[in-house]
Short mmCIF file of N, CA and C in Angstrom, two decimals:
data_model
loop_
_atom_site.label_atom_id
_atom_site.label_comp_id
_atom_site.label_asym_id
_atom_site.label_seq_id
_atom_site.Cartn_x
_atom_site.Cartn_y
_atom_site.Cartn_z
N MET A 787 -25.69 7.13 -7.08
CA MET A 787 -24.42 7.44 -7.71
C MET A 787 -23.60 6.15 -7.80
N SER A 788 -23.09 5.92 -8.97
CA SER A 788 -22.38 4.67 -9.23
C SER A 788 -21.03 4.98 -9.87
N MET A 789 -20.03 4.20 -9.48
CA MET A 789 -18.70 4.38 -10.05
C MET A 789 -18.51 3.34 -11.15
N ASP A 790 -17.88 3.77 -12.24
CA ASP A 790 -17.57 2.79 -13.27
C ASP A 790 -16.27 2.07 -12.92
N LYS A 791 -15.90 1.13 -13.76
CA LYS A 791 -14.73 0.28 -13.49
C LYS A 791 -13.45 1.09 -13.36
N ASN A 792 -13.25 2.06 -14.24
CA ASN A 792 -12.01 2.84 -14.22
C ASN A 792 -11.88 3.71 -12.97
N GLN A 793 -12.98 4.28 -12.52
CA GLN A 793 -12.96 5.08 -11.31
C GLN A 793 -12.67 4.21 -10.08
N SER A 794 -13.26 3.02 -10.06
CA SER A 794 -13.02 2.09 -8.95
C SER A 794 -11.56 1.66 -8.90
N LEU A 795 -10.98 1.37 -10.07
CA LEU A 795 -9.58 0.98 -10.12
C LEU A 795 -8.66 2.12 -9.69
N LEU A 796 -8.98 3.34 -10.08
CA LEU A 796 -8.17 4.48 -9.67
C LEU A 796 -8.26 4.72 -8.17
N LEU A 797 -9.44 4.55 -7.61
CA LEU A 797 -9.60 4.72 -6.16
C LEU A 797 -8.80 3.65 -5.41
N ALA A 798 -8.91 2.40 -5.85
CA ALA A 798 -8.15 1.32 -5.21
C ALA A 798 -6.65 1.55 -5.38
N SER A 799 -6.24 2.05 -6.54
CA SER A 799 -4.83 2.35 -6.79
C SER A 799 -4.33 3.42 -5.83
N ALA A 800 -5.13 4.44 -5.58
CA ALA A 800 -4.75 5.50 -4.66
C ALA A 800 -4.63 4.97 -3.23
N VAL A 801 -5.56 4.11 -2.83
CA VAL A 801 -5.52 3.54 -1.49
C VAL A 801 -4.26 2.70 -1.30
N PHE A 802 -3.97 1.83 -2.26
CA PHE A 802 -2.76 1.00 -2.17
C PHE A 802 -1.50 1.87 -2.23
N GLY A 803 -1.54 2.93 -3.01
CA GLY A 803 -0.39 3.84 -3.07
C GLY A 803 -0.13 4.52 -1.74
N ILE A 804 -1.18 4.95 -1.08
CA ILE A 804 -1.03 5.59 0.24
C ILE A 804 -0.49 4.59 1.25
N ILE A 805 -1.00 3.36 1.21
CA ILE A 805 -0.51 2.33 2.12
C ILE A 805 0.98 2.08 1.89
N ALA A 806 1.37 1.98 0.61
CA ALA A 806 2.79 1.76 0.28
C ALA A 806 3.64 2.92 0.76
N LEU A 807 3.16 4.14 0.57
CA LEU A 807 3.92 5.32 0.99
C LEU A 807 4.08 5.37 2.52
N LEU A 808 3.03 5.07 3.24
CA LEU A 808 3.11 5.08 4.71
C LEU A 808 4.07 4.01 5.22
N HIS A 809 4.06 2.84 4.61
CA HIS A 809 4.99 1.80 5.04
C HIS A 809 6.43 2.14 4.64
N LEU A 810 6.59 2.83 3.52
CA LEU A 810 7.93 3.29 3.15
C LEU A 810 8.45 4.29 4.17
N LEU A 811 7.59 5.23 4.58
CA LEU A 811 7.98 6.18 5.62
C LEU A 811 8.31 5.47 6.92
N ARG A 812 7.50 4.47 7.27
CA ARG A 812 7.78 3.70 8.49
C ARG A 812 9.14 3.02 8.40
N SER A 813 9.47 2.49 7.24
CA SER A 813 10.75 1.81 7.06
C SER A 813 11.92 2.77 7.16
N VAL A 814 11.79 3.91 6.49
CA VAL A 814 12.90 4.87 6.47
C VAL A 814 13.09 5.54 7.82
N LEU A 815 12.00 5.89 8.48
CA LEU A 815 12.08 6.62 9.75
C LEU A 815 12.05 5.71 10.97
N SER A 816 11.97 4.41 10.75
CA SER A 816 11.95 3.40 11.83
C SER A 816 10.84 3.66 12.85
N TRP A 817 9.65 3.98 12.36
CA TRP A 817 8.52 4.17 13.25
C TRP A 817 8.10 2.84 13.84
N PRO A 818 7.82 2.79 15.11
CA PRO A 818 7.34 1.53 15.70
C PRO A 818 5.87 1.29 15.33
N ALA A 819 5.51 0.03 15.27
CA ALA A 819 4.11 -0.34 15.02
C ALA A 819 3.75 -1.47 15.97
N ARG A 820 2.60 -1.34 16.59
CA ARG A 820 2.16 -2.36 17.54
C ARG A 820 0.69 -2.63 17.29
N ILE A 821 0.37 -3.91 17.18
CA ILE A 821 -1.02 -4.35 17.04
C ILE A 821 -1.31 -5.21 18.25
N ALA A 822 -2.25 -4.76 19.06
CA ALA A 822 -2.56 -5.39 20.35
C ALA A 822 -1.26 -5.43 21.16
N ASN A 823 -0.75 -6.60 21.48
CA ASN A 823 0.50 -6.71 22.23
C ASN A 823 1.65 -7.19 21.37
N PHE A 824 1.49 -7.11 20.05
CA PHE A 824 2.49 -7.63 19.11
C PHE A 824 3.21 -6.47 18.43
N ASP A 825 4.53 -6.44 18.56
CA ASP A 825 5.34 -5.46 17.85
C ASP A 825 5.58 -5.94 16.42
N VAL A 826 5.11 -5.17 15.46
CA VAL A 826 5.26 -5.54 14.05
C VAL A 826 6.71 -5.28 13.65
N PRO A 827 7.40 -6.30 13.12
CA PRO A 827 8.80 -6.11 12.73
C PRO A 827 8.93 -5.17 11.53
N LEU A 828 10.05 -4.50 11.46
CA LEU A 828 10.29 -3.52 10.40
C LEU A 828 10.36 -4.18 9.03
N TRP A 829 10.86 -5.40 8.95
CA TRP A 829 10.96 -6.08 7.66
C TRP A 829 9.59 -6.30 7.04
N PHE A 830 8.54 -6.35 7.84
CA PHE A 830 7.19 -6.52 7.31
C PHE A 830 6.81 -5.34 6.42
N SER A 831 7.25 -4.15 6.80
CA SER A 831 6.94 -2.96 6.00
C SER A 831 7.63 -3.00 4.64
N TYR A 832 8.82 -3.60 4.56
CA TYR A 832 9.49 -3.72 3.27
C TYR A 832 8.66 -4.57 2.31
N ILE A 833 8.09 -5.64 2.83
CA ILE A 833 7.24 -6.51 2.00
C ILE A 833 5.98 -5.77 1.57
N VAL A 834 5.38 -5.03 2.50
CA VAL A 834 4.15 -4.30 2.19
C VAL A 834 4.41 -3.22 1.15
N VAL A 835 5.55 -2.55 1.20
CA VAL A 835 5.88 -1.53 0.20
C VAL A 835 5.90 -2.14 -1.19
N VAL A 836 6.53 -3.29 -1.32
CA VAL A 836 6.63 -3.94 -2.64
C VAL A 836 5.26 -4.42 -3.12
N VAL A 837 4.52 -5.11 -2.27
CA VAL A 837 3.23 -5.67 -2.67
C VAL A 837 2.21 -4.56 -2.95
N ALA A 838 2.07 -3.62 -2.03
CA ALA A 838 1.08 -2.55 -2.21
C ALA A 838 1.47 -1.63 -3.36
N GLY A 839 2.76 -1.37 -3.52
CA GLY A 839 3.21 -0.56 -4.64
C GLY A 839 2.92 -1.22 -5.97
N TYR A 840 3.15 -2.53 -6.05
CA TYR A 840 2.86 -3.26 -7.28
C TYR A 840 1.36 -3.25 -7.58
N LEU A 841 0.52 -3.49 -6.55
CA LEU A 841 -0.93 -3.46 -6.75
C LEU A 841 -1.40 -2.09 -7.19
N SER A 842 -0.83 -1.04 -6.61
CA SER A 842 -1.19 0.31 -7.00
C SER A 842 -0.85 0.57 -8.46
N TRP A 843 0.35 0.20 -8.86
CA TRP A 843 0.78 0.39 -10.25
C TRP A 843 -0.09 -0.43 -11.20
N LEU A 844 -0.38 -1.69 -10.84
CA LEU A 844 -1.17 -2.56 -11.68
C LEU A 844 -2.59 -2.01 -11.88
N MET A 845 -3.21 -1.57 -10.81
CA MET A 845 -4.57 -1.04 -10.91
C MET A 845 -4.62 0.27 -11.67
N CYS A 846 -3.60 1.09 -11.49
CA CYS A 846 -3.55 2.35 -12.23
C CYS A 846 -3.39 2.08 -13.73
N SER A 847 -2.53 1.15 -14.09
CA SER A 847 -2.34 0.86 -15.50
C SER A 847 -3.57 0.19 -16.12
N GLU A 848 -4.28 -0.62 -15.34
CA GLU A 848 -5.52 -1.24 -15.82
C GLU A 848 -6.62 -0.21 -16.04
N SER A 849 -6.65 0.82 -15.22
CA SER A 849 -7.70 1.82 -15.35
C SER A 849 -7.53 2.68 -16.60
N ARG A 850 -6.35 2.68 -17.17
CA ARG A 850 -6.09 3.49 -18.35
C ARG A 850 -6.38 2.74 -19.66
N LYS A 851 -6.74 1.48 -19.57
CA LYS A 851 -7.03 0.70 -20.79
C LYS A 851 -8.42 0.97 -21.29
#
């Protein structure tokens, strides 16, 4: 079973969209995040929302061409 280019782009778009949504929820609800012994600052999620949201939108629009 093989995926064509449009299906792959839609799948990647959905993954990036979910990541953006989860980081948006983390930002709004002030959920803590810790990786090993490092507390991830909340401002990092703001950046991830913008970058992942843009990638999601870009891949979704590319899949429709």
